[in-house]
Amino acid sequence: MTLLEAIRRRYSCRAYQDKSIEQEKLDIIFEAARLAPSAKNTQDWRFVVLTDSQIKRRVAETTNRPEVFQKAGAIIAACSNSDEVMRCGQAIGPIDVAIALEHIALQAAELGLATCWIGSFDTDKVKAMLDIPADIAIIELMAMGYPADERKEPKREPVEKILCYQKWKF
Ligand SMILES: Cc1cc2nc3c(=O)[nH]c(=O)nc-3n(C[C@H](O)[C@H](O)[C@H](O)COP(=O)(O)O)c2cc1C
């Protein structure tokens, strides 16, 4: 599978089979995360992987789709321990974690797993449930598992709308 094929295969999965994810697959997926680039190579990401059904259910209950996400084989709490801001004014933490999470999503897709980014969740409740310290930010959750739905053709803008060369021409 080429990288572009894995990118095309990824979609936001909103129905999961009641099936756990093999440890060998998780190992490959987190190797893909580990190799992600990060600002100043700080590698400021920390991942808490939830596979226990009770914990998944409690975390999923704080999201916008509790019934869907609690069935996923895993929910990943993707955290950052950085509050640094780059010279360009952008925060390091969310950018680094987002890159690593998309590595995770694409590697998962290549292995026949599906994922869904979850930004709609209660960060204070999830932090308390998982013993995540106050100074650590949960940047996003991600559901992952064997899909029980099918990928739909993604709705995307044509390239002319999002791309120009040399100068801003939008
Ligand atoms: C940062 C981020 C947060 C998201 N949060 C949620 C969410 O809380 N719940 C959900 O069902 N989907 C969530 N999504 C999925 C988006 O709705 C989805 O990526 C978008 O509609 C494009 O569809 P596709 O991923 O199937 O290509 C999120 C995606 C991103 C990138």
mmCIF file of C-alpha atoms and ligand atoms in Angstrom:
data_model
loop_
_atom_site.group_PDB
_atom_site.id
_atom_site.type_symbol
_atom_site.label_atom_id
_atom_site.label_comp_id
_atom_site.label_asym_id
_atom_site.label_seq_id
_atom_site.Cartn_x
_atom_site.Cartn_y
_atom_site.Cartn_z
ATOM 1 C CA MET A 1 0.000 0.000 0.000
ATOM 2 C CA THR A 2 1.361 3.429 -0.913
ATOM 3 C CA LEU A 3 1.169 6.307 1.521
ATOM 4 C CA LEU A 4 -1.488 7.995 -0.609
ATOM 5 C CA GLU A 5 -3.552 4.798 -0.543
ATOM 6 C CA ALA A 6 -3.391 4.774 3.277
ATOM 7 C CA ILE A 7 -4.394 8.453 3.310
ATOM 8 C CA ARG A 8 -7.357 7.648 1.046
ATOM 9 C CA ARG A 9 -8.323 4.699 3.213
ATOM 10 C CA ARG A 10 -8.492 6.766 6.433
ATOM 11 C CA TYR A 11 -11.871 8.200 7.346
ATOM 12 C CA SER A 12 -13.693 9.096 10.542
ATOM 13 C CA CYS A 13 -15.156 5.797 11.658
ATOM 14 C CA ARG A 14 -18.367 6.096 13.657
ATOM 15 C CA ALA A 15 -19.235 2.395 14.105
ATOM 16 C CA TYR A 16 -16.849 -0.160 15.583
ATOM 17 C CA GLN A 17 -16.840 -3.936 15.914
ATOM 18 C CA ASP A 18 -16.647 -5.327 19.432
ATOM 19 C CA LYS A 19 -13.125 -6.603 18.834
ATOM 20 C CA SER A 20 -9.853 -5.806 20.566
ATOM 21 C CA ILE A 21 -6.745 -4.618 18.758
ATOM 22 C CA GLU A 22 -3.781 -6.984 18.666
ATOM 23 C CA GLN A 23 -0.773 -5.823 20.720
ATOM 24 C CA GLU A 24 1.492 -6.278 17.656
ATOM 25 C CA LYS A 25 -0.619 -3.753 15.761
ATOM 26 C CA LEU A 26 -0.565 -1.297 18.663
ATOM 27 C CA ASP A 27 3.220 -1.648 18.786
ATOM 28 C CA ILE A 28 3.543 -0.750 15.093
ATOM 29 C CA ILE A 29 1.079 2.132 15.450
ATOM 30 C CA PHE A 30 2.979 3.685 18.354
ATOM 31 C CA GLU A 31 6.282 3.209 16.561
ATOM 32 C CA ALA A 32 4.757 5.396 13.828
ATOM 33 C CA ALA A 33 3.833 7.938 16.504
ATOM 34 C CA ARG A 34 7.281 7.816 18.090
ATOM 35 C CA LEU A 35 8.913 8.670 14.763
ATOM 36 C CA ALA A 36 6.812 11.801 14.189
ATOM 37 C CA PRO A 37 8.620 15.134 13.958
ATOM 38 C CA SER A 38 8.280 17.660 16.769
ATOM 39 C CA ALA A 39 9.414 21.232 17.358
ATOM 40 C CA LYS A 40 13.037 21.215 18.544
ATOM 41 C CA ASN A 41 12.589 17.429 18.712
ATOM 42 C CA THR A 42 11.028 17.869 22.151
ATOM 43 C CA GLN A 43 8.774 14.797 21.652
ATOM 44 C CA ASP A 44 6.440 16.351 24.150
ATOM 45 C CA TRP A 45 3.599 13.917 23.456
ATOM 46 C CA ARG A 46 2.334 11.353 25.933
ATOM 47 C CA PHE A 47 -0.295 8.748 25.010
ATOM 48 C CA VAL A 48 -2.623 6.976 27.412
ATOM 49 C CA VAL A 49 -4.205 4.009 25.631
ATOM 50 C CA LEU A 50 -7.520 2.841 27.034
ATOM 51 C CA THR A 51 -8.481 -0.747 26.251
ATOM 52 C CA ASP A 52 -10.429 -1.581 29.407
ATOM 53 C CA SER A 53 -14.142 -1.539 28.577
ATOM 54 C CA GLN A 54 -15.200 0.194 31.806
ATOM 55 C CA ILE A 55 -12.683 3.008 31.373
ATOM 56 C CA LYS A 56 -13.545 3.353 27.669
ATOM 57 C CA ARG A 57 -17.227 3.623 28.535
ATOM 58 C CA ARG A 58 -16.643 6.297 31.183
ATOM 59 C CA VAL A 59 -14.420 8.343 28.882
ATOM 60 C CA ALA A 60 -16.759 7.856 25.906
ATOM 61 C CA GLU A 61 -19.656 9.148 28.027
ATOM 62 C CA THR A 62 -17.994 12.569 28.054
ATOM 63 C CA THR A 63 -17.850 12.675 24.215
ATOM 64 C CA ASN A 64 -20.437 13.633 21.624
ATOM 65 C CA ARG A 65 -20.910 9.980 20.555
ATOM 66 C CA PRO A 66 -20.759 7.800 23.679
ATOM 67 C CA GLU A 67 -22.426 4.747 22.117
ATOM 68 C CA VAL A 68 -20.028 4.768 19.171
ATOM 69 C CA PHE A 69 -16.724 5.446 20.855
ATOM 70 C CA GLN A 70 -17.139 3.106 23.825
ATOM 71 C CA LYS A 71 -17.207 0.172 21.366
ATOM 72 C CA ALA A 72 -13.859 1.072 19.784
ATOM 73 C CA GLY A 73 -11.056 -1.359 20.597
ATOM 74 C CA ALA A 74 -9.085 1.529 22.072
ATOM 75 C CA ILE A 75 -9.451 5.173 22.936
ATOM 76 C CA ILE A 76 -6.203 7.112 22.948
ATOM 77 C CA ALA A 77 -5.813 10.163 25.152
ATOM 78 C CA ALA A 78 -3.145 12.168 23.361
ATOM 79 C CA CYS A 79 -1.486 14.551 25.802
ATOM 80 C CA SER A 80 1.213 17.197 25.779
ATOM 81 C CA ASN A 81 3.555 18.230 28.542
ATOM 82 C CA SER A 82 4.677 21.360 26.672
ATOM 83 C CA ASP A 83 3.357 24.878 27.123
ATOM 84 C CA GLU A 84 6.063 26.349 24.902
ATOM 85 C CA VAL A 85 5.271 28.743 22.096
ATOM 86 C CA MET A 86 7.407 28.920 18.954
ATOM 87 C CA ARG A 87 8.869 32.174 17.614
ATOM 88 C CA CYS A 88 6.059 32.186 15.035
ATOM 89 C CA GLY A 89 3.589 32.525 17.921
ATOM 90 C CA GLN A 90 2.076 29.054 17.645
ATOM 91 C CA ALA A 91 1.920 26.607 20.551
ATOM 92 C CA ILE A 92 4.180 23.571 20.201
ATOM 93 C CA GLY A 93 1.996 21.101 22.114
ATOM 94 C CA PRO A 94 -1.117 20.853 19.939
ATOM 95 C CA ILE A 95 0.898 20.869 16.717
ATOM 96 C CA ASP A 96 3.307 18.127 17.787
ATOM 97 C CA VAL A 97 0.557 15.946 19.175
ATOM 98 C CA ALA A 98 -1.611 16.441 16.083
ATOM 99 C CA ILE A 99 1.217 15.321 13.797
ATOM 100 C CA ALA A 100 1.832 12.200 15.892
ATOM 101 C CA LEU A 101 -1.900 11.453 16.012
ATOM 102 C CA GLU A 102 -2.187 11.595 12.249
ATOM 103 C CA HIS A 103 0.800 9.223 11.991
ATOM 104 C CA ILE A 104 -1.240 6.957 14.261
ATOM 105 C CA ALA A 105 -4.381 7.298 12.143
ATOM 106 C CA LEU A 106 -2.555 6.555 8.888
ATOM 107 C CA GLN A 107 -0.582 3.612 10.271
ATOM 108 C CA ALA A 108 -3.821 2.238 11.714
ATOM 109 C CA ALA A 109 -5.497 2.589 8.311
ATOM 110 C CA GLU A 110 -2.675 0.678 6.679
ATOM 111 C CA LEU A 111 -3.192 -2.142 9.203
ATOM 112 C CA GLY A 112 -6.933 -2.381 8.469
ATOM 113 C CA LEU A 113 -8.031 -0.398 11.510
ATOM 114 C CA ALA A 114 -10.194 2.701 11.557
ATOM 115 C CA THR A 115 -9.996 5.807 13.722
ATOM 116 C CA CYS A 116 -11.862 8.943 14.654
ATOM 117 C CA TRP A 117 -10.417 12.120 16.080
ATOM 118 C CA ILE A 118 -12.420 13.287 19.099
ATOM 119 C CA GLY A 119 -12.267 16.930 20.085
ATOM 120 C CA SER A 120 -15.683 16.924 21.692
ATOM 121 C CA PHE A 121 -15.036 15.590 25.195
ATOM 122 C CA ASP A 122 -14.875 16.871 28.757
ATOM 123 C CA THR A 123 -11.195 17.406 29.431
ATOM 124 C CA ASP A 124 -11.524 17.949 33.205
ATOM 125 C CA LYS A 125 -13.546 14.775 33.700
ATOM 126 C CA VAL A 126 -11.226 12.684 31.531
ATOM 127 C CA LYS A 127 -8.145 14.032 33.293
ATOM 128 C CA ALA A 128 -9.613 13.076 36.655
ATOM 129 C CA MET A 129 -10.582 9.588 35.435
ATOM 130 C CA LEU A 130 -7.109 8.883 34.075
ATOM 131 C CA ASP A 131 -5.049 10.543 36.849
ATOM 132 C CA ILE A 132 -3.600 13.003 34.339
ATOM 133 C CA PRO A 133 -1.835 15.828 36.229
ATOM 134 C CA ALA A 134 -3.228 19.360 36.062
ATOM 135 C CA ASP A 135 -0.241 20.717 34.115
ATOM 136 C CA ILE A 136 -0.654 18.164 31.306
ATOM 137 C CA ALA A 137 -3.038 19.025 28.456
ATOM 138 C CA ILE A 138 -5.178 16.424 26.743
ATOM 139 C CA ILE A 139 -4.929 17.702 23.176
ATOM 140 C CA GLU A 140 -7.355 15.205 21.621
ATOM 141 C CA LEU A 141 -8.834 11.783 22.055
ATOM 142 C CA MET A 142 -8.799 9.264 19.223
ATOM 143 C CA ALA A 143 -11.020 6.210 18.885
ATOM 144 C CA MET A 144 -9.468 3.234 17.103
ATOM 145 C CA GLY A 145 -10.740 -0.186 16.193
ATOM 146 C CA TYR A 146 -12.062 -2.564 13.608
ATOM 147 C CA PRO A 147 -14.735 -0.766 11.612
ATOM 148 C CA ALA A 148 -18.374 -1.796 11.418
ATOM 149 C CA ASP A 149 -19.154 0.844 8.814
ATOM 150 C CA GLU A 150 -17.727 1.768 5.435
ATOM 151 C CA ARG A 151 -15.723 4.705 4.265
ATOM 152 C CA LYS A 152 -17.730 7.289 2.360
ATOM 153 C CA GLU A 153 -16.187 9.443 -0.332
ATOM 154 C CA PRO A 154 -14.768 12.427 1.608
ATOM 155 C CA LYS A 155 -16.210 15.881 0.975
ATOM 156 C CA ARG A 156 -13.243 18.036 0.118
ATOM 157 C CA GLU A 157 -12.632 21.360 -1.581
ATOM 158 C CA PRO A 158 -10.998 21.312 -5.032
ATOM 159 C CA VAL A 159 -7.267 21.969 -4.929
ATOM 160 C CA GLU A 160 -7.648 25.354 -6.701
ATOM 161 C CA LYS A 161 -9.552 26.622 -3.662
ATOM 162 C CA ILE A 162 -6.806 25.798 -1.180
ATOM 163 C CA LEU A 163 -3.591 26.201 -3.129
ATOM 164 C CA CYS A 164 -1.696 28.997 -4.821
ATOM 165 C CA TYR A 165 1.944 29.536 -5.662
ATOM 166 C CA GLN A 166 4.356 32.395 -4.864
ATOM 167 C CA LYS A 167 1.833 34.887 -3.403
ATOM 168 C CA TRP A 168 -1.534 34.876 -1.617
ATOM 169 C CA LYS A 169 -4.110 34.838 -4.443
ATOM 170 C CA PHE A 170 -7.272 33.785 -2.656
HETATM 171 C C1 LIG B 1 -9.219 17.988 15.410
HETATM 172 C C2 LIG B 1 -10.422 17.152 15.054
HETATM 173 C C3 LIG B 1 -11.441 16.964 15.975
HETATM 174 C C4 LIG B 1 -12.543 16.158 15.663
HETATM 175 N N1 LIG B 1 -13.496 15.919 16.626
HETATM 176 C C5 LIG B 1 -14.504 15.056 16.350
HETATM 177 C C6 LIG B 1 -15.448 14.699 17.360
HETATM 178 O O1 LIG B 1 -15.378 15.156 18.508
HETATM 179 N N2 LIG B 1 -16.428 13.813 17.057
HETATM 180 C C7 LIG B 1 -16.542 13.263 15.807
HETATM 181 O O2 LIG B 1 -17.443 12.453 15.588
HETATM 182 N N3 LIG B 1 -15.660 13.588 14.814
HETATM 183 C C8 LIG B 1 -14.646 14.453 15.062
HETATM 184 N N4 LIG B 1 -13.724 14.766 14.086
HETATM 185 C C9 LIG B 1 -13.855 14.162 12.736
HETATM 186 C C10 LIG B 1 -14.207 15.216 11.661
HETATM 187 O O3 LIG B 1 -15.569 15.531 11.760
HETATM 188 C C11 LIG B 1 -13.850 14.600 10.280
HETATM 189 O O4 LIG B 1 -12.457 14.419 10.223
HETATM 190 C C12 LIG B 1 -14.286 15.461 9.108
HETATM 191 O O5 LIG B 1 -15.688 15.580 9.049
HETATM 192 C C13 LIG B 1 -13.795 14.890 7.789
HETATM 193 O O6 LIG B 1 -14.274 13.581 7.590
HETATM 194 P P1 LIG B 1 -13.287 12.342 7.425
HETATM 195 O O7 LIG B 1 -12.374 12.306 8.622
HETATM 196 O O8 LIG B 1 -14.177 11.127 7.365
HETATM 197 O O9 LIG B 1 -12.505 12.522 6.159
HETATM 198 C C14 LIG B 1 -12.637 15.557 14.374
HETATM 199 C C15 LIG B 1 -11.591 15.761 13.454
HETATM 200 C C16 LIG B 1 -10.494 16.530 13.785
HETATM 201 C C17 LIG B 1 -9.369 16.652 12.783
#
